[in-house]
Amino acid sequence: MPQTMSLLDASLDGGFGQPVFEAQAAFRLLMDAMARPGSRHRVDADVAAPGLSGPAQATLALTLCDADTPVWCDDAPPALGAWLAFHTGASLTAAPGEAAFAFVGLGGAVPDDLPLGSQDYPDRSATLVIEVRGFGEGERFRLAGPGIDGSCDLAVDGLPEDFAAFRAANRALFPRGLDVVLTAGREIVALPRSTHFIPSEG
Amino acid sequence: MNAATYNFAYLDEQTKRMIRRAILKALAIPGYQVPFAAREMPMPYGWGTGGVQVTAAVIGPGDVLKVIDQGADDTTNAVSIRAFFRKVAGVATTTHTAEATVIQTRHRIPEYPLKEGQILVYQVPIPEPLRFLEPRETETRVMHGLEDYGLMHVKLYEDIAHHGRIATAYAYPVKVAGRYVMDPSPIPKFDNPKMTMSPALQLFGAGREKRIYAVPPYTEVKSLDFEDHPFEVQTFNEPCALCGARNVYLDEVVLDDRGGRMFVCSDTDNCESRRTGTGAQS
């Protein structure tokens, strides 16, 4: 019984206090992040989901997920399914191939069979959300492409292994491919598939 | 107080989420038309239902909304959409381009240069640039997928063969970020150069056709042309008859039934600001 109670508590807490306005504010932040790849943004909402890494990942789930978007999460605890169902109506899926959103924790591996979209409908692809340790230090990249005035630099600490190779392969699929959102606690950096990702020395 | 009977910005939250997801995908694939489940809006198709749904999905309580119809802030469409969002979202509205955070537009881009952080929402009647060349959606999908835009160049070439120049004057096709050919909505081609490398975010909504597409800031938007017939914008011989502005887009106004006419600014806010010497002006 106590265990049931804690599962229930975990699934009821951690949502938006003001769903309409907090979702709108979070979406504008995400839209700005996606429109200007590599730019750093900070979510304000005090939200938390059992099994998702931090407020940024929970905010993204609350803002974009619903019954139309199956969610995949590595090592998802049972409470996450209940939390998603209660707050968003989204269902957890064990098959990455069915996911609209995939959440990867710090140090987790990117599943290799997420939907990439088709040549005719490239929008039917997953959005991949990866928790990293932080921005401003670590592996350095130079970004270019739509949304970037010339080029910009991004440093990320705690990326999955071979992330640069994954990004290069992903860019080569364009217009198909995954859109990546990196999260670190409250911080968000978006890397849509259109972004060129150039490893830079130093 | 009657606004309390609606959800904020009219649309329900699930519809907004669906539109928001479409907008994010549209930003990730610049120029690609993302299908979305457009809702019936309390206005007829052709009055900007696509633009209204995009605006409703992005707008927040702190936004300042400007709505223009063919450049004018004071025509029926613009006035009623501004009133709509004042009622259902309680947002502030303005006619001044520089003060607006969200600008919904029917067929013009304001003369005053847009800046970073502003969002321009276009109302789009027919989003598919290839539709008049190939009526089948299944075929145009494949053409976009294969980047097969030869037919569009043939169309522009036939313009030259018939008229000696590219005669397309509005909805002039553009290529976005070197990949997708996109209909910029029926803006005059005069406005096309304002789209490329714009610091503002550009979103396009087609309600009847159920498509959303986008151009992120600082993205190349190239008007299609040929080396020996480069893209050109319209030019006007006279300045605006009211404010004297040159290098702006002018509307022809018929004054009487004896051939009297005048050319005045299409952008009413820019024209008024110039005449009164107030506000920001180009």
Short mmCIF file of C-alpha atoms in Angstrom, two decimals:
data_model
loop_
_atom_site.label_atom_id
_atom_site.label_comp_id
_atom_site.label_asym_id
_atom_site.label_seq_id
_atom_site.Cartn_x
_atom_site.Cartn_y
_atom_site.Cartn_z
CA MET A 1 0.00 0.00 0.00
CA PRO A 2 2.68 2.58 0.88
CA GLN A 3 4.36 1.83 -2.43
CA THR A 4 1.10 2.45 -4.30
CA MET A 5 0.73 5.72 -2.48
CA SER A 6 4.22 6.90 -3.38
CA LEU A 7 3.64 5.99 -7.03
CA LEU A 8 0.44 7.98 -6.94
CA ASP A 9 2.10 10.97 -5.28
CA ALA A 10 4.95 10.92 -7.77
CA SER A 11 2.54 10.89 -10.67
CA LEU A 12 0.37 13.73 -9.36
CA ASP A 13 3.15 16.16 -8.45
CA GLY A 14 5.50 18.02 -10.67
CA GLY A 15 3.14 19.42 -13.30
CA PHE A 16 2.53 23.01 -14.37
CA GLY A 17 0.74 25.18 -11.82
CA GLN A 18 -0.73 27.33 -14.60
CA PRO A 19 -0.85 24.90 -17.55
CA VAL A 20 -2.11 27.33 -20.21
CA PHE A 21 0.34 30.14 -19.57
CA GLU A 22 3.33 28.08 -18.52
CA ALA A 23 2.97 25.88 -21.61
CA GLN A 24 2.75 28.98 -23.79
CA ALA A 25 5.87 30.51 -22.22
CA ALA A 26 7.75 27.22 -22.49
CA PHE A 27 6.73 26.79 -26.11
CA ARG A 28 7.97 30.28 -27.01
CA LEU A 29 11.28 29.42 -25.41
CA LEU A 30 11.45 26.13 -27.33
CA MET A 31 10.45 27.84 -30.55
CA ASP A 32 13.17 30.43 -30.03
CA ALA A 33 15.64 27.63 -29.30
CA MET A 34 14.64 25.74 -32.46
CA ALA A 35 14.68 28.93 -34.57
CA ARG A 36 18.16 29.86 -33.36
CA PRO A 37 20.10 26.58 -33.07
CA GLY A 38 22.87 26.63 -30.49
CA SER A 39 21.35 29.46 -28.46
CA ARG A 40 21.02 28.77 -24.73
CA HIS A 41 17.68 29.10 -22.96
CA ARG A 42 16.49 28.60 -19.41
CA VAL A 43 13.12 27.25 -18.31
CA ASP A 44 11.49 28.82 -15.25
CA ALA A 45 8.79 26.32 -14.35
CA ASP A 46 9.28 24.28 -11.19
CA VAL A 47 8.31 20.94 -12.62
CA ALA A 48 9.69 17.44 -12.22
CA ALA A 49 8.88 14.08 -13.71
CA PRO A 50 9.94 10.75 -12.20
CA GLY A 51 12.48 9.28 -14.60
CA LEU A 52 13.07 12.45 -16.66
CA SER A 53 16.33 14.20 -15.98
CA GLY A 54 15.47 17.73 -14.89
CA PRO A 55 13.04 20.64 -15.10
CA ALA A 56 13.91 21.26 -18.76
CA GLN A 57 12.98 17.73 -19.84
CA ALA A 58 9.82 17.76 -17.72
CA THR A 59 8.85 21.16 -19.14
CA LEU A 60 9.32 19.89 -22.68
CA ALA A 61 7.15 16.83 -21.98
CA LEU A 62 4.40 18.96 -20.42
CA THR A 63 4.49 21.45 -23.29
CA LEU A 64 4.55 19.15 -26.31
CA CYS A 65 3.43 15.63 -25.40
CA ASP A 66 -0.14 14.35 -25.45
CA ALA A 67 -2.20 11.37 -26.57
CA ASP A 68 -0.93 11.79 -30.14
CA THR A 69 2.75 11.44 -29.20
CA PRO A 70 4.10 8.15 -27.82
CA VAL A 71 7.09 8.75 -25.56
CA TRP A 72 10.17 6.60 -25.29
CA CYS A 73 12.51 6.93 -22.32
CA ASP A 74 15.57 4.90 -21.42
CA ASP A 75 15.18 3.17 -18.05
CA ALA A 76 11.69 4.58 -17.57
CA PRO A 77 10.42 3.87 -14.04
CA PRO A 78 6.75 2.79 -13.74
CA ALA A 79 5.94 6.17 -12.17
CA LEU A 80 6.87 7.97 -15.40
CA GLY A 81 4.08 6.22 -17.30
CA ALA A 82 1.61 7.28 -14.63
CA TRP A 83 3.01 10.85 -14.56
CA LEU A 84 2.78 11.23 -18.34
CA ALA A 85 -0.73 9.77 -18.39
CA PHE A 86 -1.94 12.11 -15.66
CA HIS A 87 -0.33 15.34 -16.83
CA THR A 88 -0.20 14.96 -20.61
CA GLY A 89 -2.25 11.93 -21.70
CA ALA A 90 0.81 10.56 -23.50
CA SER A 91 1.67 6.87 -23.33
CA LEU A 92 5.10 5.33 -22.82
CA THR A 93 6.28 3.00 -25.54
CA ALA A 94 9.01 0.38 -25.26
CA ALA A 95 9.69 0.54 -29.01
CA PRO A 96 11.80 3.54 -30.10
CA GLY A 97 10.42 3.06 -33.62
CA GLU A 98 6.98 4.24 -32.44
CA ALA A 99 8.18 7.25 -30.45
CA ALA A 100 7.44 10.88 -31.28
CA PHE A 101 9.62 12.01 -28.39
CA ALA A 102 12.61 10.14 -26.98
CA PHE A 103 14.16 11.14 -23.67
CA VAL A 104 17.72 10.11 -22.89
CA GLY A 105 19.29 10.63 -19.47
CA LEU A 106 22.83 11.75 -18.70
CA GLY A 107 25.27 9.21 -20.09
CA GLY A 108 22.51 7.29 -21.85
CA ALA A 109 22.78 5.91 -25.35
CA VAL A 110 20.79 7.17 -28.34
CA PRO A 111 18.54 4.37 -29.65
CA ASP A 112 19.26 3.71 -33.29
CA ASP A 113 15.77 2.98 -34.62
CA LEU A 114 13.88 6.20 -33.90
CA PRO A 115 11.56 7.36 -36.71
CA LEU A 116 13.47 9.54 -39.18
CA GLY A 117 10.50 10.58 -41.32
CA SER A 118 10.15 9.82 -45.00
CA GLN A 119 11.38 11.77 -47.98
CA ASP A 120 7.76 12.82 -48.70
CA TYR A 121 6.89 13.48 -45.04
CA PRO A 122 10.14 14.33 -43.26
CA ASP A 123 8.15 15.87 -40.39
CA ARG A 124 7.12 12.38 -39.26
CA SER A 125 10.32 11.99 -37.30
CA ALA A 126 11.10 11.82 -33.61
CA THR A 127 12.40 14.63 -31.45
CA LEU A 128 15.34 13.42 -29.39
CA VAL A 129 15.88 15.00 -25.97
CA ILE A 130 19.27 14.33 -24.41
CA GLU A 131 20.39 15.37 -20.94
CA VAL A 132 23.99 16.60 -20.75
CA ARG A 133 26.13 17.83 -17.86
CA GLY A 134 26.22 21.45 -18.97
CA PHE A 135 27.02 24.02 -21.63
CA GLY A 136 29.95 26.40 -21.98
CA GLU A 137 32.65 23.78 -21.42
CA GLY A 138 33.49 20.32 -22.71
CA GLU A 139 33.35 19.25 -26.33
CA ARG A 140 33.40 22.25 -28.65
CA PHE A 141 31.50 22.57 -31.90
CA ARG A 142 30.98 25.19 -34.53
CA LEU A 143 27.41 25.42 -35.81
CA ALA A 144 26.08 26.84 -39.05
CA GLY A 145 22.86 26.67 -41.01
CA PRO A 146 19.36 28.16 -40.98
CA GLY A 147 18.72 30.30 -37.90
CA ILE A 148 22.40 31.08 -37.38
CA ASP A 149 23.87 34.39 -38.49
CA GLY A 150 27.12 33.11 -40.01
CA SER A 151 28.28 30.60 -37.43
CA CYS A 152 28.18 30.17 -33.68
CA ASP A 153 30.14 28.17 -31.14
CA LEU A 154 28.71 25.70 -28.70
CA ALA A 155 30.49 23.76 -25.99
CA VAL A 156 28.74 20.79 -24.43
CA ASP A 157 29.87 18.65 -21.51
CA GLY A 158 28.53 15.12 -21.15
CA LEU A 159 27.36 14.27 -24.66
CA PRO A 160 26.78 10.63 -25.62
CA GLU A 161 29.79 8.96 -27.23
CA ASP A 162 30.28 9.57 -30.95
CA PHE A 163 27.78 12.41 -30.92
CA ALA A 164 29.62 14.29 -33.67
CA ALA A 165 29.46 11.23 -35.92
CA PHE A 166 25.76 10.80 -35.10
CA ARG A 167 25.12 14.44 -35.98
CA ALA A 168 27.01 14.20 -39.28
CA ALA A 169 25.06 11.07 -40.27
CA ASN A 170 21.82 12.77 -39.21
CA ARG A 171 22.60 15.89 -41.28
CA ALA A 172 23.36 13.73 -44.31
CA LEU A 173 19.79 12.38 -44.19
CA PHE A 174 18.29 15.86 -44.64
CA PRO A 175 15.38 16.56 -45.07
CA ARG A 176 14.85 13.40 -43.01
CA GLY A 177 16.46 13.10 -39.63
CA LEU A 178 16.09 13.65 -35.89
CA ASP A 179 15.74 17.02 -34.22
CA VAL A 180 17.82 17.10 -31.07
CA VAL A 181 17.13 19.11 -27.94
CA LEU A 182 19.95 19.10 -25.40
CA THR A 183 18.94 19.73 -21.81
CA ALA A 184 21.05 20.35 -18.73
CA GLY A 185 18.95 20.85 -15.61
CA ARG A 186 17.02 23.98 -16.50
CA GLU A 187 18.97 24.82 -19.66
CA ILE A 188 17.92 24.03 -23.21
CA VAL A 189 19.82 24.11 -26.52
CA ALA A 190 18.11 22.94 -29.70
CA LEU A 191 19.93 21.36 -32.63
CA PRO A 192 17.41 20.83 -35.44
CA ARG A 193 18.36 18.54 -38.30
CA SER A 194 19.13 21.53 -40.53
CA THR A 195 22.14 22.55 -38.43
CA HIS A 196 25.64 21.80 -39.72
CA PHE A 197 27.81 20.51 -36.92
CA ILE A 198 31.51 21.05 -37.38
CA PRO A 199 33.99 19.77 -34.75
CA SER A 200 36.47 22.57 -34.04
CA GLU A 201 39.82 22.21 -32.37
CA GLY A 202 40.71 24.01 -29.13
CA MET B 1 -15.75 39.68 -19.35
CA ASN B 2 -17.17 37.52 -22.12
CA ALA B 3 -13.61 36.39 -22.86
CA ALA B 4 -13.79 34.18 -19.78
CA THR B 5 -15.96 31.72 -21.66
CA TYR B 6 -13.08 30.90 -24.01
CA ASN B 7 -9.77 29.24 -23.33
CA PHE B 8 -6.90 31.74 -23.64
CA ALA B 9 -6.42 32.60 -27.33
CA TYR B 10 -9.59 30.71 -28.33
CA LEU B 11 -8.04 27.33 -29.21
CA ASP B 12 -8.09 24.43 -26.76
CA GLU B 13 -4.76 23.30 -25.34
CA GLN B 14 -4.53 20.07 -27.34
CA THR B 15 -5.01 21.96 -30.60
CA LYS B 16 -2.33 24.44 -29.58
CA ARG B 17 0.08 21.59 -28.78
CA MET B 18 -0.58 20.00 -32.17
CA ILE B 19 0.09 23.34 -33.92
CA ARG B 20 3.14 23.98 -31.75
CA ARG B 21 4.65 20.62 -32.66
CA ALA B 22 4.02 21.39 -36.34
CA ILE B 23 5.74 24.78 -35.97
CA LEU B 24 8.83 23.18 -34.40
CA LYS B 25 9.07 20.63 -37.24
CA ALA B 26 8.54 23.42 -39.77
CA LEU B 27 11.46 25.35 -38.23
CA ALA B 28 13.67 22.25 -38.39
CA ILE B 29 12.92 21.77 -42.11
CA PRO B 30 12.81 25.34 -43.45
CA GLY B 31 10.35 25.79 -46.32
CA TYR B 32 8.78 22.33 -45.97
CA GLN B 33 4.98 22.29 -45.59
CA VAL B 34 4.00 20.43 -42.43
CA PRO B 35 0.44 19.04 -42.51
CA PHE B 36 -1.63 19.97 -39.47
CA ALA B 37 -5.20 19.37 -38.34
CA ALA B 38 -6.57 22.86 -38.95
CA ARG B 39 -9.69 23.62 -36.97
CA GLU B 40 -12.77 25.50 -38.01
CA MET B 41 -12.40 29.05 -36.84
CA PRO B 42 -15.14 31.60 -36.26
CA MET B 43 -14.39 33.21 -39.61
CA PRO B 44 -14.55 31.93 -43.18
CA TYR B 45 -11.66 30.35 -45.06
CA GLY B 46 -9.81 33.03 -46.95
CA TRP B 47 -10.00 35.41 -44.00
CA GLY B 48 -6.82 34.14 -42.44
CA THR B 49 -7.87 31.04 -40.51
CA GLY B 50 -4.39 29.54 -40.92
CA GLY B 51 -2.63 32.67 -39.73
CA VAL B 52 -5.08 33.05 -36.85
CA GLN B 53 -4.40 29.49 -35.66
CA VAL B 54 -0.64 30.01 -35.80
CA THR B 55 -0.97 33.31 -33.95
CA ALA B 56 -3.24 31.70 -31.34
CA ALA B 57 -0.69 28.93 -30.74
CA VAL B 58 2.27 31.29 -30.23
CA ILE B 59 0.75 34.37 -28.60
CA GLY B 60 1.05 35.03 -24.86
CA PRO B 61 -0.33 37.61 -22.45
CA GLY B 62 2.78 39.80 -22.81
CA ASP B 63 2.68 40.03 -26.59
CA VAL B 64 1.77 43.09 -28.63
CA LEU B 65 -0.12 42.17 -31.79
CA LYS B 66 -0.23 44.00 -35.11
CA VAL B 67 -2.42 42.77 -37.97
CA ILE B 68 -2.17 44.04 -41.52
CA ASP B 69 -4.20 43.32 -44.61
CA GLN B 70 -2.42 44.25 -47.85
CA GLY B 71 -0.24 46.55 -45.76
CA ALA B 72 -3.17 48.35 -44.15
CA ASP B 73 -3.99 48.31 -40.44
CA ASP B 74 -7.47 49.72 -40.97
CA THR B 75 -9.21 47.33 -43.35
CA THR B 76 -11.94 44.88 -42.31
CA ASN B 77 -9.76 41.79 -42.06
CA ALA B 78 -7.06 43.49 -40.02
CA VAL B 79 -9.49 45.25 -37.70
CA SER B 80 -11.56 42.14 -37.01
CA ILE B 81 -8.57 39.87 -36.33
CA ARG B 82 -7.07 42.46 -33.96
CA ALA B 83 -10.45 42.67 -32.19
CA PHE B 84 -10.64 38.87 -32.09
CA PHE B 85 -7.35 38.53 -30.21
CA ARG B 86 -8.12 41.45 -27.92
CA LYS B 87 -11.28 39.59 -26.96
CA VAL B 88 -10.07 36.00 -26.67
CA ALA B 89 -6.50 36.60 -25.44
CA GLY B 90 -6.69 40.06 -23.92
CA VAL B 91 -3.44 41.04 -25.62
CA ALA B 92 -2.34 44.55 -26.40
CA THR B 93 -2.56 45.57 -30.04
CA THR B 94 -0.75 48.20 -32.04
CA THR B 95 -0.50 49.51 -35.57
CA HIS B 96 3.18 50.40 -35.23
CA THR B 97 5.52 47.82 -36.72
CA ALA B 98 8.38 48.59 -34.32
CA GLU B 99 6.20 48.07 -31.22
CA ALA B 100 4.74 44.72 -32.22
CA THR B 101 6.09 41.37 -31.06
CA VAL B 102 3.74 39.34 -33.25
CA ILE B 103 2.62 40.64 -36.66
CA GLN B 104 -0.03 38.74 -38.57
CA THR B 105 -0.04 39.71 -42.21
CA ARG B 106 -2.12 39.18 -45.27
CA HIS B 107 0.05 39.63 -48.34
CA ARG B 108 2.62 42.26 -47.29
CA ILE B 109 5.82 42.56 -45.29
CA PRO B 110 6.00 45.88 -43.42
CA GLU B 111 8.33 48.51 -44.88
CA TYR B 112 9.96 49.20 -41.52
CA PRO B 113 12.73 46.61 -41.06
CA LEU B 114 11.81 43.80 -38.69
CA LYS B 115 14.10 43.01 -35.79
CA GLU B 116 15.23 40.00 -33.79
CA GLY B 117 12.52 38.61 -31.54
CA GLN B 118 9.63 39.67 -33.77
CA ILE B 119 7.39 37.00 -35.27
CA LEU B 120 5.77 37.54 -38.66
CA VAL B 121 2.76 35.26 -39.27
CA TYR B 122 1.62 35.03 -42.89
CA GLN B 123 -1.89 34.10 -43.96
CA VAL B 124 -1.54 31.67 -46.84
CA PRO B 125 -4.31 30.75 -49.31
CA ILE B 126 -2.47 28.11 -51.38
CA PRO B 127 0.76 26.89 -49.76
CA GLU B 128 1.92 24.61 -52.58
CA PRO B 129 4.03 26.55 -55.11
CA LEU B 130 3.76 23.69 -57.60
CA ARG B 131 -0.04 23.33 -57.35
CA PHE B 132 -0.90 25.17 -60.57
CA LEU B 133 1.71 23.13 -62.41
CA GLU B 134 0.80 19.74 -60.91
CA PRO B 135 -2.64 19.40 -59.28
CA ARG B 136 -1.95 16.06 -57.53
CA GLU B 137 -0.74 16.36 -53.95
CA THR B 138 0.88 12.90 -54.16
CA GLU B 139 2.98 14.11 -57.10
CA THR B 140 4.00 17.45 -55.59
CA ARG B 141 5.04 15.59 -52.41
CA VAL B 142 7.37 13.42 -54.48
CA MET B 143 8.68 16.44 -56.39
CA HIS B 144 9.58 18.17 -53.12
CA GLY B 145 11.05 14.93 -51.77
CA LEU B 146 13.28 14.54 -54.82
CA GLU B 147 14.02 18.28 -55.03
CA ASP B 148 12.61 18.09 -58.56
CA TYR B 149 11.85 21.72 -59.37
CA GLY B 150 12.46 21.66 -63.11
CA LEU B 151 8.78 22.33 -63.79
CA MET B 152 8.92 25.60 -61.89
CA HIS B 153 11.87 26.76 -63.96
CA VAL B 154 10.00 25.79 -67.13
CA LYS B 155 7.10 27.93 -65.96
CA LEU B 156 9.39 30.92 -65.37
CA TYR B 157 11.06 30.28 -68.73
CA GLU B 158 7.69 30.26 -70.48
CA ASP B 159 7.01 33.64 -68.89
CA ILE B 160 10.16 34.92 -70.57
CA ALA B 161 9.23 33.29 -73.90
CA HIS B 162 5.76 34.90 -73.85
CA HIS B 163 6.44 38.25 -72.23
CA GLY B 164 10.17 38.81 -72.56
CA ARG B 165 10.52 38.83 -68.78
CA ILE B 166 9.37 36.85 -65.75
CA ALA B 167 5.82 38.14 -65.45
CA THR B 168 5.04 36.65 -62.03
CA ALA B 169 4.40 39.68 -59.81
CA TYR B 170 3.17 38.13 -56.56
CA ALA B 171 3.53 34.76 -54.82
CA TYR B 172 6.90 34.67 -56.55
CA PRO B 173 8.51 31.28 -55.77
CA VAL B 174 11.55 31.20 -53.52
CA LYS B 175 14.07 28.55 -52.52
CA VAL B 176 14.66 28.33 -48.78
CA ALA B 177 18.08 27.43 -47.37
CA GLY B 178 19.05 25.92 -50.71
CA ARG B 179 16.52 23.08 -50.50
CA TYR B 180 12.74 23.60 -50.56
CA VAL B 181 10.90 25.73 -53.09
CA MET B 182 8.28 27.66 -51.15
CA ASP B 183 5.33 29.92 -51.88
CA PRO B 184 5.94 33.13 -49.93
CA SER B 185 2.13 33.65 -49.92
CA PRO B 186 0.71 36.27 -52.30
CA ILE B 187 3.06 39.05 -51.22
CA PRO B 188 4.21 41.27 -54.09
CA LYS B 189 7.64 40.19 -55.31
CA PHE B 190 8.70 43.65 -54.12
CA ASP B 191 8.74 42.12 -50.62
CA ASN B 192 10.72 38.97 -51.47
CA PRO B 193 14.15 40.51 -50.73
CA LYS B 194 12.97 41.33 -47.19
CA MET B 195 12.63 37.63 -46.42
CA THR B 196 16.23 36.60 -46.84
CA MET B 197 18.47 36.70 -43.76
CA SER B 198 15.68 38.47 -41.87
CA PRO B 199 16.37 38.75 -38.14
CA ALA B 200 12.67 38.05 -37.51
CA LEU B 201 11.02 34.64 -37.39
CA GLN B 202 8.60 33.97 -40.26
CA LEU B 203 5.71 31.51 -39.84
CA PHE B 204 3.15 30.61 -42.52
CA GLY B 205 -0.32 29.20 -41.86
CA ALA B 206 -2.76 27.85 -44.46
CA GLY B 207 -6.08 26.97 -42.78
CA ARG B 208 -8.11 25.55 -45.65
CA GLU B 209 -5.12 23.61 -47.04
CA LYS B 210 -3.99 22.60 -43.53
CA ARG B 211 -0.30 23.37 -43.87
CA ILE B 212 2.22 25.20 -41.70
CA TYR B 213 5.70 26.19 -42.83
CA ALA B 214 8.43 28.42 -41.54
CA VAL B 215 11.59 30.35 -42.24
CA PRO B 216 13.91 30.69 -39.22
CA PRO B 217 15.79 33.97 -38.73
CA TYR B 218 19.01 34.41 -40.70
CA THR B 219 17.99 31.95 -43.40
CA GLU B 220 18.69 32.34 -47.08
CA VAL B 221 15.53 32.88 -49.12
CA LYS B 222 16.35 33.11 -52.81
CA SER B 223 13.85 34.17 -55.46
CA LEU B 224 14.11 31.78 -58.42
CA ASP B 225 15.57 33.29 -61.57
CA PHE B 226 18.00 32.75 -64.44
CA GLU B 227 21.53 34.07 -64.90
CA ASP B 228 20.46 36.11 -67.94
CA HIS B 229 17.10 37.07 -66.42
CA PRO B 230 17.93 37.90 -62.81
CA PHE B 231 15.17 38.47 -60.26
CA GLU B 232 13.89 42.05 -60.20
CA VAL B 233 11.35 43.82 -58.01
CA GLN B 234 8.66 46.22 -59.16
CA THR B 235 9.68 49.86 -59.45
CA PHE B 236 7.44 52.90 -59.30
CA ASN B 237 7.90 56.08 -61.29
CA GLU B 238 6.35 58.40 -58.74
CA PRO B 239 6.71 58.61 -54.98
CA CYS B 240 3.74 58.08 -52.63
CA ALA B 241 1.20 60.86 -53.29
CA LEU B 242 0.59 61.28 -49.55
CA CYS B 243 3.98 61.00 -47.86
CA GLY B 244 6.41 61.24 -50.76
CA ALA B 245 8.16 57.96 -49.92
CA ARG B 246 10.24 56.29 -52.60
CA ASN B 247 11.38 52.67 -52.64
CA VAL B 248 8.19 51.51 -50.96
CA TYR B 249 5.35 49.46 -52.39
CA LEU B 250 2.49 51.61 -53.72
CA ASP B 251 -1.20 50.89 -54.23
CA GLU B 252 -3.08 52.42 -57.14
CA VAL B 253 -6.19 54.25 -55.98
CA VAL B 254 -8.84 55.16 -58.57
CA LEU B 255 -10.20 58.62 -57.79
CA ASP B 256 -13.02 59.13 -60.31
CA ASP B 257 -14.49 57.69 -63.51
CA ARG B 258 -12.45 59.94 -65.79
CA GLY B 259 -9.12 58.20 -65.38
CA GLY B 260 -8.00 60.02 -62.26
CA ARG B 261 -5.77 57.93 -60.02
CA MET B 262 -3.09 58.24 -57.42
CA PHE B 263 -0.38 55.98 -56.04
CA VAL B 264 -0.13 55.77 -52.26
CA CYS B 265 1.81 53.67 -49.75
CA SER B 266 0.43 50.19 -49.22
CA ASP B 267 1.91 50.22 -45.70
CA THR B 268 -0.44 52.61 -43.88
CA ASP B 269 1.57 52.66 -40.65
CA ASN B 270 4.77 53.65 -42.43
CA CYS B 271 2.91 56.30 -44.44
CA GLU B 272 1.23 57.83 -41.38
CA SER B 273 4.46 57.82 -39.39
CA ARG B 274 6.19 59.70 -42.21
CA ARG B 275 3.42 62.26 -42.52
CA THR B 276 3.07 62.96 -38.82
CA GLY B 277 6.78 62.61 -38.11
CA THR B 278 6.05 60.21 -35.26
CA GLY B 279 6.97 56.61 -34.63
CA ALA B 280 9.50 54.53 -36.44
CA GLN B 281 9.62 54.85 -40.20
CA SER B 282 11.67 53.46 -43.02
#
